[in-house]
XYZ file of N, CA and C in Angstrom:
603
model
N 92.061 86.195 154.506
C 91.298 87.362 154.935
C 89.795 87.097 154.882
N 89.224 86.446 153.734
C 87.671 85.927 153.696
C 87.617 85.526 154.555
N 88.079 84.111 155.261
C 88.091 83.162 156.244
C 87.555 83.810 157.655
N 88.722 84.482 157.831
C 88.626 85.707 158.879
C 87.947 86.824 159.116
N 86.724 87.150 158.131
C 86.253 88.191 158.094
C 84.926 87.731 158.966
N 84.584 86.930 159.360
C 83.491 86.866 160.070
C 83.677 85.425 160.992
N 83.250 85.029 161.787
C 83.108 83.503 162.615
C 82.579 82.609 161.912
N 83.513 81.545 161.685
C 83.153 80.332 161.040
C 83.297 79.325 161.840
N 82.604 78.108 161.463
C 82.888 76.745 162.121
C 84.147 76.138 162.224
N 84.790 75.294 163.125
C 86.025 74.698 163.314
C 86.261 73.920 162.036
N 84.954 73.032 161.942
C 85.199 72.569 160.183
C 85.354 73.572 159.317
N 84.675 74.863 158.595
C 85.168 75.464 157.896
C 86.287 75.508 157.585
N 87.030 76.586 159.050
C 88.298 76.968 159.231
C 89.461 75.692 158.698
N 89.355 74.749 158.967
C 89.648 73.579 159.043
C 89.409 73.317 157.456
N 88.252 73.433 156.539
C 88.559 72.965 155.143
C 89.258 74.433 154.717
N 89.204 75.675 154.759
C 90.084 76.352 154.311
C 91.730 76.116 154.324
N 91.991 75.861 156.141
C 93.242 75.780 155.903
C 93.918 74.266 154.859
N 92.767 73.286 154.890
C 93.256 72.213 154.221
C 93.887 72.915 152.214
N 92.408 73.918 151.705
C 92.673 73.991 150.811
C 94.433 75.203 150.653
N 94.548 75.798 151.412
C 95.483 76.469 151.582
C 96.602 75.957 151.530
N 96.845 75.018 151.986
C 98.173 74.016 151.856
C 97.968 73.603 150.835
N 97.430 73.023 150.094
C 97.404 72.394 148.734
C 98.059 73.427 147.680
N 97.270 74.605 148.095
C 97.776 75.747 147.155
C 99.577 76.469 147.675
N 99.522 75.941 148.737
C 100.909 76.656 149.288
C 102.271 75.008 148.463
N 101.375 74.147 148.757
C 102.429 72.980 148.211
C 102.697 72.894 146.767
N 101.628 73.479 146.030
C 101.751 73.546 144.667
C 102.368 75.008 144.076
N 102.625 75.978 145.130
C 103.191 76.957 144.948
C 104.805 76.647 145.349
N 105.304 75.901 146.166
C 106.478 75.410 146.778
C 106.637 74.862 145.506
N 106.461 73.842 144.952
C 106.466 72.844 143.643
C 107.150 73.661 142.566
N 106.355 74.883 142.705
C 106.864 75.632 141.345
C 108.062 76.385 140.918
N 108.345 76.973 142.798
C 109.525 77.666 143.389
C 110.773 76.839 143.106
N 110.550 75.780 143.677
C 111.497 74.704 143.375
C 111.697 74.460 142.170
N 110.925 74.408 141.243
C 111.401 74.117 139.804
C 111.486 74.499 138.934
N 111.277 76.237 139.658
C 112.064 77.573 139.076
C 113.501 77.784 139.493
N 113.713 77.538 140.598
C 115.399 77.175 141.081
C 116.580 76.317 140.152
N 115.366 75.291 140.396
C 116.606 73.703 139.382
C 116.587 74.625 138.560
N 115.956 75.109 137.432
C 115.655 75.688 135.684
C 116.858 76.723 135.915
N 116.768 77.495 136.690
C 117.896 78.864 137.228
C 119.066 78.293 137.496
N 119.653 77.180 138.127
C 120.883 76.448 138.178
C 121.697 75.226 137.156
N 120.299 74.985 136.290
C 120.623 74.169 134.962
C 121.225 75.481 133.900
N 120.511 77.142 134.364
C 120.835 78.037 133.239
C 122.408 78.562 133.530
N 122.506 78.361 134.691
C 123.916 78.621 135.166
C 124.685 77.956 134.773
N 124.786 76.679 133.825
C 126.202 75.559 133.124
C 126.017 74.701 134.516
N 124.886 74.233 135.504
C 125.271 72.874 136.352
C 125.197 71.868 135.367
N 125.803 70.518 135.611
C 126.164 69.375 134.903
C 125.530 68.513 135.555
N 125.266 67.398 134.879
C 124.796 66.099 136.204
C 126.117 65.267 136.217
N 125.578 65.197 137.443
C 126.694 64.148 138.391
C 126.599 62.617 138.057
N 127.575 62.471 137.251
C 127.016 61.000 136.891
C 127.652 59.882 137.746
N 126.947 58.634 137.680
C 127.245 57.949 138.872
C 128.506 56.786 137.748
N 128.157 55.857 138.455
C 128.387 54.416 137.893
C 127.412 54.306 136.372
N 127.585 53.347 135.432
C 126.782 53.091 134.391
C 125.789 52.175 135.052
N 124.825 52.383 134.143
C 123.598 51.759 135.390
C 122.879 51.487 134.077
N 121.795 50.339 133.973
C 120.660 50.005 133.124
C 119.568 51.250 133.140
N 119.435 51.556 132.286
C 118.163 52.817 131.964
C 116.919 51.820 132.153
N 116.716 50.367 131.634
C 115.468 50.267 131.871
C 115.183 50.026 133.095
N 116.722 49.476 134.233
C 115.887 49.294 135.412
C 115.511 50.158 136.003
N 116.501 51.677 135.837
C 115.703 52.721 136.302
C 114.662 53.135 135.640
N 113.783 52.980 134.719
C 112.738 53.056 134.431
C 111.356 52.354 134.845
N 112.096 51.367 135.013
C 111.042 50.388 135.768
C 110.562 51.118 137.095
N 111.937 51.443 137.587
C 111.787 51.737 139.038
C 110.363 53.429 139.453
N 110.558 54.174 138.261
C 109.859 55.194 137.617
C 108.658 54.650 137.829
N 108.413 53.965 136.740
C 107.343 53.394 136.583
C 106.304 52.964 137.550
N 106.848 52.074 138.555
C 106.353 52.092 140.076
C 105.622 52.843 140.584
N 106.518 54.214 140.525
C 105.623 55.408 141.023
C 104.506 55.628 140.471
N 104.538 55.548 138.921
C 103.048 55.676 138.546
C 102.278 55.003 138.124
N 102.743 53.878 138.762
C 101.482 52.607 138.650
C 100.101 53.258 138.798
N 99.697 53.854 139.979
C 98.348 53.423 139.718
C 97.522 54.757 139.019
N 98.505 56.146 138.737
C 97.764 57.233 137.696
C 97.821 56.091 136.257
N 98.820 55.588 136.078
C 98.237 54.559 134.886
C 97.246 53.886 135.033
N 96.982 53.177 135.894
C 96.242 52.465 135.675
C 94.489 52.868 135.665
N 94.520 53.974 137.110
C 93.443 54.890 136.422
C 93.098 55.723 135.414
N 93.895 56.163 134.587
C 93.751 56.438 133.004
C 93.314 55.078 132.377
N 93.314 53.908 132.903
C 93.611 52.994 132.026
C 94.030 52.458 130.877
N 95.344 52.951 131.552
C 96.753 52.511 130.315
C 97.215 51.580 131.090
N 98.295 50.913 130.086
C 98.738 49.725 130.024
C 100.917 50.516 129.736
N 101.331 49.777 130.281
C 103.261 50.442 129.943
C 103.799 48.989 129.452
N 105.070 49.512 128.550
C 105.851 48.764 128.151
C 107.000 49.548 128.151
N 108.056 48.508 128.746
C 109.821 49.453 128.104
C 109.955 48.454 127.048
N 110.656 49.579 126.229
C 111.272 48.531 124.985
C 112.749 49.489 124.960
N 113.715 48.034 124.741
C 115.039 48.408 125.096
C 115.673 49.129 126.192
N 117.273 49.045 125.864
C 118.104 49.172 127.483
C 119.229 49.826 126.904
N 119.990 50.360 127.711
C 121.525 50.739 127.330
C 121.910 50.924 128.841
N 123.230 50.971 128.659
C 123.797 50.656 130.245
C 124.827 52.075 130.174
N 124.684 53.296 130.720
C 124.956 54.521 131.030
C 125.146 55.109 132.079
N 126.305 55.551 132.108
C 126.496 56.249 133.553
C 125.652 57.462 133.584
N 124.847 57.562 134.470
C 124.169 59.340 134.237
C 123.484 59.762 135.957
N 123.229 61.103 135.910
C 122.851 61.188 137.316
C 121.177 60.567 137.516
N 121.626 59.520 138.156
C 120.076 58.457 138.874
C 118.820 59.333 139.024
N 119.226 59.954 139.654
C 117.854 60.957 139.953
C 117.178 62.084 139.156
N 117.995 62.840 138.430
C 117.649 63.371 137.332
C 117.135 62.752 136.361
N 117.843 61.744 136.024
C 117.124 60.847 135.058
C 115.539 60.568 135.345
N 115.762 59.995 136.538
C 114.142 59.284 136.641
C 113.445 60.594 136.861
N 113.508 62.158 137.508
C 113.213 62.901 137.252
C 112.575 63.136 135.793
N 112.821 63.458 134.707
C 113.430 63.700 133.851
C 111.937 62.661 133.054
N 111.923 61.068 132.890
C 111.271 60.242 132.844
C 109.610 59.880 133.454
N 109.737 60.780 134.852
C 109.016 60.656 135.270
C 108.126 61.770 135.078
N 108.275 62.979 134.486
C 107.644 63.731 134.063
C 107.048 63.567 132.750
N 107.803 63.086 131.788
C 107.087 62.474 130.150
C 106.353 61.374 130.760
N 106.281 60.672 131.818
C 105.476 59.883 132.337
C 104.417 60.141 132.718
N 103.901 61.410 133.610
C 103.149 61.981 134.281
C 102.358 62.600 132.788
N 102.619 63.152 131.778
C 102.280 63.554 130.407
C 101.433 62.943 129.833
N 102.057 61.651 129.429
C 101.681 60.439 128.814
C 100.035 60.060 129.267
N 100.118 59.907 131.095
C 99.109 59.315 131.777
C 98.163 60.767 131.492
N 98.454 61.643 131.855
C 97.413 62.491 131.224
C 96.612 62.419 129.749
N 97.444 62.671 128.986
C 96.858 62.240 127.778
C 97.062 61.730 126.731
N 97.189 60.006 127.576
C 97.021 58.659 126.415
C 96.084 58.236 126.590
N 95.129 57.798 125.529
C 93.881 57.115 125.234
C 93.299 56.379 126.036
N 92.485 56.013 126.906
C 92.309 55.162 127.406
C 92.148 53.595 126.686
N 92.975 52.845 127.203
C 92.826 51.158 126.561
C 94.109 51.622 125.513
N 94.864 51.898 125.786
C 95.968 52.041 124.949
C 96.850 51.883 125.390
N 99.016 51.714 125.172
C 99.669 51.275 125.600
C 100.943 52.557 125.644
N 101.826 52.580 126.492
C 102.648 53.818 126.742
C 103.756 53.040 126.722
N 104.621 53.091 125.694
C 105.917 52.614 125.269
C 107.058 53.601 125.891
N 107.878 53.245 126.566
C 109.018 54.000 127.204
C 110.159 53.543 126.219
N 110.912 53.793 124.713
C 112.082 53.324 124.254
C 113.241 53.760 124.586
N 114.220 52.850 124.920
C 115.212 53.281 125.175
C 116.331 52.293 124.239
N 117.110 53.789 123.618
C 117.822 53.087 122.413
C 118.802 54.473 121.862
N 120.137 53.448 121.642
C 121.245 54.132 120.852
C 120.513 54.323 119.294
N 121.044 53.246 119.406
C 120.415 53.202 117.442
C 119.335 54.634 117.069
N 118.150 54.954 117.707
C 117.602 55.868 117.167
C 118.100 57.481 117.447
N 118.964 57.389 117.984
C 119.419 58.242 117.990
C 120.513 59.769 117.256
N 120.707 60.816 117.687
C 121.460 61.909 116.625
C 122.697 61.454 115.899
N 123.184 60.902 117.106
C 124.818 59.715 116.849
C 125.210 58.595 117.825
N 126.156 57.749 117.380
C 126.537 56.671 117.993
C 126.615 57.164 119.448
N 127.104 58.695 119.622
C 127.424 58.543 121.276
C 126.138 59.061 122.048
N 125.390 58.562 121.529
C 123.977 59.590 122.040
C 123.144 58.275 122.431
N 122.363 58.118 123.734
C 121.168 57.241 123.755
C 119.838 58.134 124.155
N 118.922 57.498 123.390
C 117.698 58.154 123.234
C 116.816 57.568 124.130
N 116.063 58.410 125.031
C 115.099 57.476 125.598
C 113.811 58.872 125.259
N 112.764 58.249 124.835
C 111.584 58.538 124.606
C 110.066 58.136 125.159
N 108.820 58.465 125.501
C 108.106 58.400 125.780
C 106.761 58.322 125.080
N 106.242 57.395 124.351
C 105.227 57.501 123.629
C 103.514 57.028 124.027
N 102.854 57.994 123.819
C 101.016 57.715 123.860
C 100.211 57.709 122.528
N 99.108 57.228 122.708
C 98.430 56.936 122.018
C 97.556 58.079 121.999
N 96.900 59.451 121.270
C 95.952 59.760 121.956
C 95.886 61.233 120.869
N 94.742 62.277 121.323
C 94.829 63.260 120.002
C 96.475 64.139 119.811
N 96.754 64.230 118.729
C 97.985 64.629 118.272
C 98.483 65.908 119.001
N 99.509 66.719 118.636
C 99.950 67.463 119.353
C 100.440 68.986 117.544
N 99.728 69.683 117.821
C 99.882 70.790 116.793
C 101.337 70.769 116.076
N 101.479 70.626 114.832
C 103.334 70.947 114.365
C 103.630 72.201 114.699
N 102.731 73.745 115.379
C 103.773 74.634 115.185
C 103.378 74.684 116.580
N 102.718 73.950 117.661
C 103.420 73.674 119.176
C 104.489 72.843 119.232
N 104.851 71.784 118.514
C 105.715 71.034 118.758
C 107.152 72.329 118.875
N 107.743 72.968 118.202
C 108.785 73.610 118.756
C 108.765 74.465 120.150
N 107.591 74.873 120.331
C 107.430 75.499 121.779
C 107.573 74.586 123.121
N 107.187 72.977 122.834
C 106.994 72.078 123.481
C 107.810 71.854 124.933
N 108.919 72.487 124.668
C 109.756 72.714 125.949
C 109.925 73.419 126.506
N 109.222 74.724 126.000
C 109.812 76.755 127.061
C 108.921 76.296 127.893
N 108.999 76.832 129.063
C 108.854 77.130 130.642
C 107.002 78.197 130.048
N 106.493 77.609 130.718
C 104.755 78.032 131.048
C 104.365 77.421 130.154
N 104.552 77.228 128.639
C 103.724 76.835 127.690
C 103.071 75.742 127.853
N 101.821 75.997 127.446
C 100.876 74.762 127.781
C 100.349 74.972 125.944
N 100.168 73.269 125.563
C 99.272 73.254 124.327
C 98.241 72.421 124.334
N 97.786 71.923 126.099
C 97.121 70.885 126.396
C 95.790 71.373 126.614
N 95.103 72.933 126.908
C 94.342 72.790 127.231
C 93.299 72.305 126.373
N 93.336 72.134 125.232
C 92.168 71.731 124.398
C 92.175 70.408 124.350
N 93.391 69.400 124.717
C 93.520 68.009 124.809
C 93.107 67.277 125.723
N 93.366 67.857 127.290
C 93.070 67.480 128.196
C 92.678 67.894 129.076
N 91.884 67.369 130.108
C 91.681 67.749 131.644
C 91.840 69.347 132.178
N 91.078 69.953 131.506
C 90.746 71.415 131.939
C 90.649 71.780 133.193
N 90.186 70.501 134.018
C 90.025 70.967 135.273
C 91.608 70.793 136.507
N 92.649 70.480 135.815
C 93.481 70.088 136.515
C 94.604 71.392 136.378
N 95.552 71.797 137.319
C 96.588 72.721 137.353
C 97.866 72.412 137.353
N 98.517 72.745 135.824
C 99.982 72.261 135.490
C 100.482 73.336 135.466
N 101.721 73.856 136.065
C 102.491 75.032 135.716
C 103.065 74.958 134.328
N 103.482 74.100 133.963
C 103.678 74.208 132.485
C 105.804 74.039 132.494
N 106.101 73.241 133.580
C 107.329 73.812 134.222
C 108.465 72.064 133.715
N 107.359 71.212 133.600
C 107.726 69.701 133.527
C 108.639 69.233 132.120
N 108.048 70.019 130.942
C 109.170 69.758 130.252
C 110.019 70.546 130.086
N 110.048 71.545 130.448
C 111.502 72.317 130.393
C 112.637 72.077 131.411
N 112.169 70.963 132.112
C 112.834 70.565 133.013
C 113.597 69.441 132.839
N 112.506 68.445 131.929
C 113.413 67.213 130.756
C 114.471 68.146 129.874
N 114.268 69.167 128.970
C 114.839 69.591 128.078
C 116.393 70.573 129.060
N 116.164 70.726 130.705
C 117.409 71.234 131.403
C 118.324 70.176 131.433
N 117.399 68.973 131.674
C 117.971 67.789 132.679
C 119.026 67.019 131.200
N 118.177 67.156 130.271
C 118.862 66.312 128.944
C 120.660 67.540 128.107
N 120.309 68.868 128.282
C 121.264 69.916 128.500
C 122.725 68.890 129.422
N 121.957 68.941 130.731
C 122.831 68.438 131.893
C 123.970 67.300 131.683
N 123.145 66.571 130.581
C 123.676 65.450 130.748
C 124.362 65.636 129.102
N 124.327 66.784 128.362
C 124.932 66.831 127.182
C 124.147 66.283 126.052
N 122.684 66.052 126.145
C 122.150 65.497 125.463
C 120.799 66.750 124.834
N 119.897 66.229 123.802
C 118.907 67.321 123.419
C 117.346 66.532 123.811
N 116.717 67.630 123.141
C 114.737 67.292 123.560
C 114.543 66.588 121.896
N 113.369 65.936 122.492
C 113.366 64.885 121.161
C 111.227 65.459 121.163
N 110.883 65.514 119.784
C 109.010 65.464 120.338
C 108.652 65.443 118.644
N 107.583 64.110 118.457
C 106.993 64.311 117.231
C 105.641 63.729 117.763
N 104.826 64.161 116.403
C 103.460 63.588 117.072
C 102.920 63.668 116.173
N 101.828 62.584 115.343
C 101.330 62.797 114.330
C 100.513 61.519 114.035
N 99.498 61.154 113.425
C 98.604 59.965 113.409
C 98.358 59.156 114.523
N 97.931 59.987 115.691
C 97.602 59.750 117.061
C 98.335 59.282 117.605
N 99.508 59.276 117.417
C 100.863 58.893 118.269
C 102.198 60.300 118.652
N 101.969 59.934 119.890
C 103.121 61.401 120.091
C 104.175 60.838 121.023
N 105.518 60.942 120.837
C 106.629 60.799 121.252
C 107.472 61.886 121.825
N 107.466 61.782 122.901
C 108.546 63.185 123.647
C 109.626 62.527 124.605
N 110.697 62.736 124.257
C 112.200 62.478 125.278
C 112.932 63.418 124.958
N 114.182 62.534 125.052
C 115.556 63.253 125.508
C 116.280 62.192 125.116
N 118.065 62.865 124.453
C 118.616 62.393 124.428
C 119.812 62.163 125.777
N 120.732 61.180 125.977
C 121.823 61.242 126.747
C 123.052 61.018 126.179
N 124.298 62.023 126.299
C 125.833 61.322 125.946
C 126.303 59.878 126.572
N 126.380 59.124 126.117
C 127.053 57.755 126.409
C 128.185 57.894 126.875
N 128.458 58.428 127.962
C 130.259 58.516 128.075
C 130.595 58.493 129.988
């Protein structure tokens, strides 16, 4: 309606509608991942495939955010593997959001450990994969909120100027549900760790 309220230049018109889509795509973004959250609350399951290496799908993750890592200037490592049938895409879903986290706010010149491991896990039939940064800690009485839908405990940590719905880990904590598994998050002497567990089966 601003736009339209008087004659503007073709460029104007033209950077409005640019910013308009941005805001319509990041509004689509949210719709959508108010849906999945609404069909994970309904008892959906993931579809698990074949057993597959977690780190190669992590690797494959990883790819994608080569270069927000690298402009944070962080550095990644996987440490450990387990070979699990689980749904491919959720997973890296799932990964790729404690990923997107991480690159926000890990230290710069610091290293982002992806573990993936039975052993640390609730029980033998459980594999844990976790996400760890280097960087200011994360409050103990946010850490239980760490997964509801809007909550943000970042704004004092990070990037004020950027817009997160707040929608990303409750979406690890649906996706880890899905797969029969729980939310994992500690953080304390500038190291913070957030995953998910998976059933091995």
């Amino acid at each position: 309606e601003v736009a339209l309220s008087r004659e503007r230049s073709n460029e104007a018109l033209r950077e409005t509608l640019v910013s308009n889509l941005e805001e319509m795509q990041r509004l689509s973004a949210m719709v959508n991942d108010m849906l999945f959250l609404a069909q994970a609350d309904r008892g959906a399951v993931a579809r698990r495939g074949e057993p597959v290496s977690l780190a190669t799908l992590a690797r494959q993750v990883v790819e994608f955010h080569e270069a927000a890592l690298e402009e944070a200037g962080l550095a990644l490592r996987i440490d450990g593997d387990a070979t699990v049938a689980v749904d491919e895409a959720l997973f890296k879903r799932a990964l790729s959001n404690l990923l997107g986290n991480a690159a926000r706010f890990g230290e710069r010149g610091s290293t982002v450990v992806v573990r993936i491991s039975a052993e640390l896990a609730a029980t033998p039939e459980q594999v844990q994969v976790v996400v760890q940064n280097q960087g200011q800690s994360i409050a103990n009485e946010h850490l239980p909120r760490l997964f509801d839908r809007f909550f943000r405990a970042d704004d004092s940590r990070c990037c004020p100027e950027e817009q997160h719905h707040g929608l990303g880990l409750a979406i690890v904590a649906a996706i880890a549900r899905m797969h029969a598994g729980r939310t994992v998050a500690e953080s304390g002497d500038g190291l913070t760790r957030v995953g998910f567990t998976l059933a091995a089966r």
